Amino acid sequence: MTAPRILPANDREAIALAADALRAGDLVAFPTETVYGLGADAGDPRAVAKVYAAKGRPSFNPLISHFADTASAQAHGAFGDAAMRLADAFWPGPLTLVVSRNQASNISDLACAGLETVALRVPKGADAHALLAAFGGPVVAPSANRSGYVSATTAQHVAGDLGEAVAIVLDGGPTGIGIESTIVDCSGERARILRSGAITREQVREVLGELLSDDDAHDGEIAAPGMMASHYAPSVPVRLDARSILAGEAAILFGGTEPSGLENAAHVANLSTSGDLIEAAANLFTVLRDLDAAGARAIAVAPIPQTGLGEAINDRLRRAAAPRDSGS
Ligand code: AMP
Ligand code: MG
């Protein structure tokens, strides 16, 4: 295995190589005005799965997609009055907008963790801009550190922390203050602040006035977005650790082992015939959606190992299988 290549962020050739690496589905860390981001092609679910694997996150948080300019970002979501005003006022800058995802958007289901909304940002700073412009599509970029470690503010931190999982680290020197972007949800009737950050509530209020809701104020309330009620869950029951398939069930398999009774299945999908957990993560949300739409009476899921990304996959499946209330 190879260590990441650390290349100067202000070098044209390095930017071109980094954009190529993103196109190839590899990870590229780059400096933003907040901290170093761990970048991947948001439209490539395998690349997005590598981000979760590299960070060692035990569950799938939705990720923020980054763009070179406002027009490119706007193509991916429905921008109402509030979102338009905020984009005009603060982009490029440390503000993330959550909006309804456009049908035409290529941002993967995995990047959105199955939500119907997308989180979009146009970061400030020449290095990030150069990479995003050269790549030309949405780039997810959570902080470039292993889950639970401090955010990386130098290229050397990134390389030391994430090692060979990253193909290229663009070195733009130490990043600034390291405060995260403020996240404003503009997908509902009134805008809500989901995460406080570099842009203050007062600044948002000044731009939105009455369009900003007051009933949000609790910091960290959305700390676990996987728990949000709007999170995608199949409409039919989900049965885990299925070693046999019942008549009329849709079957989700993993690897080469066939459960008994498979001939009774209404539909069969395999998350990864070779037993590759990254491939399985990449396919998970789309397979759940497709089987749900196919109209089976229930979904039975074969056992999936609890190692590596398996932990996040099983976490998501347990949520899909849990009884849910029909509340907001
Ligand atoms: P980061 O780790 O900086 O990429 O930030 C990811 C955070 O953005 C998540 O943990 C969520 O809090 C938030 N987020 C991303 N997408 C969405 C979404 N569609 N709806 C609500 N919050 C989101
Ligand atoms: Mg972080």
Coordinates of C-alpha atoms in Angstrom, one line a residue, residues 3-322:
A3 CA 1.1 6.6 1.4
P4 CA -0.8 9.6 0.1
R5 CA 0.9 12.0 -2.2
I6 CA 1.2 15.4 -0.6
L7 CA 1.1 18.0 -3.4
P8 CA 1.1 21.8 -3.4
A9 CA -2.5 23.1 -3.6
N10 CA -1.5 26.2 -5.6
D11 CA 0.0 24.1 -8.4
R12 CA -2.0 23.6 -11.6
E13 CA -0.6 20.2 -12.4
A14 CA -1.4 19.1 -8.8
I15 CA -5.0 20.3 -9.2
A16 CA -5.4 18.4 -12.5
L17 CA -4.0 15.2 -10.9
A18 CA -6.4 15.6 -7.9
A19 CA -9.4 16.2 -10.2
D20 CA -8.4 13.0 -12.1
A21 CA -8.2 11.1 -8.8
L22 CA -11.7 12.2 -7.9
R23 CA -12.9 11.1 -11.3
A24 CA -11.3 7.7 -10.7
G25 CA -13.3 7.3 -7.5
D26 CA -10.3 8.0 -5.2
L27 CA -10.2 10.3 -2.1
V28 CA -8.5 13.7 -2.2
A29 CA -8.0 15.8 0.9
F30 CA -8.0 19.6 0.3
P31 CA -8.0 22.8 2.4
T32 CA -11.2 24.8 2.9
E33 CA -11.7 28.0 4.8
T34 CA -12.7 25.9 7.8
V35 CA -10.6 22.7 8.0
Y36 CA -9.2 20.1 5.6
G37 CA -12.0 18.2 3.8
L38 CA -11.9 14.6 2.8
G39 CA -13.2 14.9 -0.8
A40 CA -14.9 12.3 -3.0
D41 CA -17.1 12.4 -6.1
A42 CA -20.6 12.8 -4.5
G43 CA -22.1 11.2 -7.6
D44 CA -20.1 7.9 -7.1
P45 CA -21.6 5.9 -4.3
R46 CA -18.4 3.7 -4.1
A47 CA -16.3 6.8 -3.6
V48 CA -18.7 8.1 -1.0
A49 CA -18.5 4.7 0.8
K50 CA -14.7 5.0 0.9
V51 CA -15.2 8.3 2.8
Y52 CA -17.2 6.6 5.5
A53 CA -14.7 3.7 5.6
A54 CA -11.7 6.0 5.9
K55 CA -13.3 8.1 8.7
G56 CA -14.4 4.9 10.5
R57 CA -17.9 6.3 11.1
P58 CA -20.2 3.7 12.7
S59 CA -23.2 5.1 10.9
F60 CA -24.1 7.0 7.7
N61 CA -24.4 10.7 8.3
P62 CA -25.6 12.7 5.3
L63 CA -22.7 14.6 3.8
I64 CA -22.4 18.1 2.4
S65 CA -21.8 18.5 -1.3
H66 CA -19.3 21.2 -2.3
F67 CA -19.4 23.3 -5.5
A68 CA -17.1 25.8 -7.3
D69 CA -19.9 28.4 -7.7
T70 CA -23.5 29.1 -6.8
A71 CA -25.0 28.3 -10.2
S72 CA -23.6 24.8 -10.1
A73 CA -25.0 24.2 -6.6
Q74 CA -28.4 25.5 -7.5
A75 CA -28.8 22.9 -10.2
H76 CA -29.1 20.2 -7.5
G77 CA -31.8 21.5 -5.3
A78 CA -35.0 23.6 -5.1
F79 CA -34.0 27.1 -4.1
G80 CA -36.9 29.1 -2.6
D81 CA -36.8 32.7 -1.5
A82 CA -34.9 32.0 1.7
A83 CA -32.2 29.8 0.1
M84 CA -31.8 32.3 -2.7
R85 CA -31.2 35.2 -0.3
L86 CA -28.8 33.2 1.8
A87 CA -26.8 32.0 -1.2
D88 CA -26.6 35.6 -2.5
A89 CA -25.5 36.9 0.9
F90 CA -23.0 34.2 2.0
W91 CA -21.6 32.2 -0.9
P92 CA -18.8 31.6 -1.3
G93 CA -18.4 31.1 2.4
P94 CA -19.0 28.9 5.5
L95 CA -22.7 28.4 5.0
T96 CA -24.5 25.1 4.1
L97 CA -28.0 25.1 2.7
V98 CA -30.3 22.1 3.0
V99 CA -32.9 22.1 0.2
S100 CA -35.1 19.5 -1.5
R101 CA -33.1 17.4 -3.9
N102 CA -33.7 18.0 -7.6
Q103 CA -34.7 14.9 -9.6
A104 CA -31.9 15.6 -12.0
S105 CA -29.2 15.8 -9.3
N106 CA -26.6 13.1 -9.5
I107 CA -25.7 13.3 -5.8
S108 CA -25.8 9.7 -4.7
D109 CA -28.4 8.3 -2.2
L110 CA -25.5 7.3 0.0
A111 CA -24.2 10.9 0.2
C112 CA -27.7 12.0 1.3
A113 CA -28.0 8.9 3.6
G114 CA -31.3 8.3 1.9
L115 CA -32.9 11.7 2.7
E116 CA -34.9 13.6 0.1
T117 CA -32.9 16.7 0.8
V118 CA -29.4 17.7 -0.1
A119 CA -26.9 19.8 1.8
L120 CA -25.0 22.2 -0.5
R121 CA -22.1 24.6 0.0
V122 CA -19.8 26.8 -2.1
P123 CA -16.6 27.2 0.0
K124 CA -14.4 30.2 -0.1
G125 CA -10.7 30.0 -0.8
A126 CA -8.7 29.7 -4.0
D127 CA -7.4 26.1 -3.4
A128 CA -10.9 24.6 -2.8
H129 CA -12.3 26.6 -5.7
A130 CA -9.5 25.4 -8.1
L131 CA -10.2 21.8 -7.3
L132 CA -14.0 22.0 -7.5
A133 CA -13.8 23.9 -10.8
A134 CA -11.4 21.4 -12.3
F135 CA -13.6 18.5 -11.2
G136 CA -16.8 20.1 -12.3
G137 CA -19.3 18.2 -10.1
P138 CA -20.5 17.8 -6.5
V139 CA -17.8 16.8 -4.0
V140 CA -18.6 15.5 -0.5
A141 CA -16.0 16.7 1.9
P142 CA -16.4 16.0 5.7
S143 CA -13.5 16.9 7.9
A144 CA -10.4 14.9 6.9
N145 CA -9.9 13.0 10.2
R146 CA -10.8 9.7 11.6
S147 CA -14.1 9.8 13.5
G148 CA -13.6 10.9 17.0
Y149 CA -10.2 12.6 16.4
V150 CA -9.7 16.3 16.1
S151 CA -10.2 17.9 12.8
A152 CA -7.1 18.2 10.6
T153 CA -5.8 21.7 10.0
T154 CA -2.6 20.8 8.2
A155 CA -1.8 18.4 5.3
Q156 CA 0.6 16.4 7.6
H157 CA -2.2 15.8 10.1
V158 CA -4.4 14.5 7.3
A159 CA -1.7 12.2 5.9
G160 CA -0.9 10.9 9.4
D161 CA -4.4 10.3 10.4
L162 CA -6.0 8.8 7.2
G163 CA -2.8 7.4 5.6
E164 CA -3.2 5.2 2.5
A165 CA -7.0 5.7 2.3
V166 CA -6.3 9.0 0.7
A167 CA -4.7 9.2 -2.8
I168 CA -3.7 12.8 -2.7
V169 CA -3.5 15.5 0.0
L170 CA -3.4 19.0 -1.5
D171 CA -1.2 21.1 0.9
G172 CA -2.4 24.7 1.3
G173 CA -0.7 25.2 4.6
P174 CA -2.5 25.5 7.9
T175 CA -6.2 26.3 7.6
G176 CA -7.8 29.2 9.6
I177 CA -9.9 29.0 12.7
G178 CA -11.5 25.7 12.0
I179 CA -15.1 26.6 12.9
E180 CA -17.6 24.5 10.9
S181 CA -20.0 25.9 8.4
T182 CA -23.4 27.0 9.7
I183 CA -26.2 24.7 8.4
V184 CA -29.6 26.2 7.5
D185 CA -32.5 24.0 6.5
C186 CA -34.4 25.8 3.8
S187 CA -36.5 22.7 2.7
G188 CA -39.5 23.6 4.8
E189 CA -41.9 26.5 5.0
R190 CA -39.6 28.6 7.2
A191 CA -35.8 28.3 7.5
R192 CA -34.2 26.7 10.5
I193 CA -30.7 26.7 11.8
L194 CA -29.6 23.0 12.1
R195 CA -26.0 23.6 13.2
S196 CA -24.5 26.9 14.4
G197 CA -21.1 27.8 12.9
A198 CA -19.0 30.5 11.4
I199 CA -22.0 32.5 10.2
T200 CA -24.0 33.8 13.2
R201 CA -27.7 33.6 13.9
E202 CA -27.8 37.4 13.8
Q203 CA -26.3 37.4 10.3
V204 CA -28.8 34.8 9.1
R205 CA -31.7 36.7 10.7
E206 CA -30.6 40.0 9.1
V207 CA -30.9 38.4 5.7
L208 CA -34.1 36.3 6.3
G209 CA -36.1 38.4 8.8
E210 CA -39.4 36.6 9.3
L211 CA -38.4 33.8 7.0
L212 CA -36.2 32.4 9.8
S213 CA -38.0 30.3 12.4
D214 CA -37.3 30.8 16.1
D215 CA -38.4 27.3 17.2
D216 CA -35.0 25.8 16.3
A217 CA -32.5 27.3 18.7
H218 CA -31.3 24.2 20.5
D219 CA -27.7 23.6 19.4
G220 CA -26.9 20.1 18.5
E221 CA -30.5 19.0 18.3
I222 CA -29.9 17.5 14.9
A223 CA -26.6 16.0 16.0
A224 CA -27.8 12.5 14.9
P225 CA -29.4 13.1 11.5
G226 CA -29.8 9.4 11.0
M227 CA -32.6 9.6 13.6
M228 CA -34.5 12.2 11.8
A229 CA -38.1 11.3 11.0
S230 CA -37.7 12.2 7.3
H231 CA -35.0 9.6 7.0
Y232 CA -35.8 7.2 4.3
A233 CA -37.3 4.0 5.6
P234 CA -39.0 1.3 3.4
S235 CA -42.8 1.2 3.6
V236 CA -42.8 -2.6 4.2
P237 CA -41.4 -4.6 7.2
V238 CA -37.7 -5.4 7.2
R239 CA -36.4 -8.6 8.7
L240 CA -32.7 -8.9 9.6
D241 CA -30.2 -11.8 9.8
A242 CA -32.5 -13.9 7.6
R243 CA -31.1 -17.4 7.0
S244 CA -34.2 -18.5 5.1
I245 CA -36.6 -16.6 2.8
L246 CA -40.3 -16.8 3.2
A247 CA -42.7 -16.9 0.3
G248 CA -43.3 -13.5 -1.2
E249 CA -40.5 -11.7 0.6
A250 CA -37.9 -9.7 -1.3
A251 CA -34.4 -10.9 -0.4
I252 CA -31.3 -8.8 0.1
L253 CA -28.1 -11.0 0.0
F254 CA -24.5 -10.4 0.8
G255 CA -21.6 -12.4 -0.7
G256 CA -21.9 -15.9 -2.0
T257 CA -24.0 -17.6 0.6
E258 CA -27.6 -18.4 -0.4
P259 CA -30.3 -18.6 2.3
S260 CA -32.7 -21.5 2.1
G261 CA -36.0 -20.9 0.4
L262 CA -34.5 -18.4 -2.0
E263 CA -36.6 -19.8 -4.7
N264 CA -39.7 -18.4 -2.8
A265 CA -38.4 -14.8 -3.0
A266 CA -40.4 -12.2 -5.0
H267 CA -37.3 -10.3 -5.8
V268 CA -33.6 -10.9 -5.1
A269 CA -30.8 -8.3 -4.9
N270 CA -27.2 -8.8 -3.8
L271 CA -25.4 -5.9 -2.1
S272 CA -22.1 -7.4 -3.2
T273 CA -21.7 -10.8 -4.7
S274 CA -18.0 -10.7 -3.8
G275 CA -18.7 -9.8 -0.2
D276 CA -17.1 -6.4 -0.5
L277 CA -18.5 -4.1 2.3
I278 CA -17.6 -0.9 0.4
E279 CA -19.6 -2.1 -2.6
A280 CA -22.4 -3.1 -0.3
A281 CA -22.5 0.3 1.3
A282 CA -22.6 1.9 -2.1
N283 CA -25.6 -0.1 -3.1
L284 CA -27.5 -0.1 0.2
F285 CA -29.9 2.8 -0.2
T286 CA -30.7 2.2 -3.8
V287 CA -31.4 -1.5 -3.2
L288 CA -33.7 -0.6 -0.3
R289 CA -35.6 1.9 -2.5
D290 CA -35.8 -0.4 -5.5
L291 CA -37.1 -3.4 -3.5
D292 CA -39.6 -1.2 -1.7
A293 CA -40.9 0.1 -5.0
A294 CA -41.1 -3.4 -6.4
G295 CA -44.0 -4.1 -4.0
A296 CA -42.9 -7.1 -2.0
R297 CA -44.8 -7.7 1.3
A298 CA -41.6 -7.6 3.3
I299 CA -37.8 -7.4 2.9
A300 CA -35.5 -10.1 4.3
V301 CA -31.9 -9.3 4.8
A302 CA -29.2 -12.0 5.0
P303 CA -26.5 -11.6 7.7
I304 CA -23.9 -9.0 7.1
P305 CA -20.6 -9.1 9.0
Q306 CA -20.2 -6.4 11.7
T307 CA -16.6 -5.5 10.6
G308 CA -15.5 -2.3 8.9
L309 CA -18.3 -0.6 7.0
G310 CA -20.6 -3.5 8.1
E311 CA -21.2 -1.7 11.3
A312 CA -22.7 1.3 9.6
I313 CA -24.6 -0.9 7.1
N314 CA -26.1 -2.9 10.0
D315 CA -26.9 0.3 11.9
R316 CA -28.8 1.6 8.9
L317 CA -30.7 -1.7 8.4
R318 CA -31.6 -1.9 12.1
R319 CA -33.2 1.6 11.8
A320 CA -35.0 0.4 8.6
A321 CA -36.3 -2.6 10.6
A322 CA -37.3 -0.8 13.7

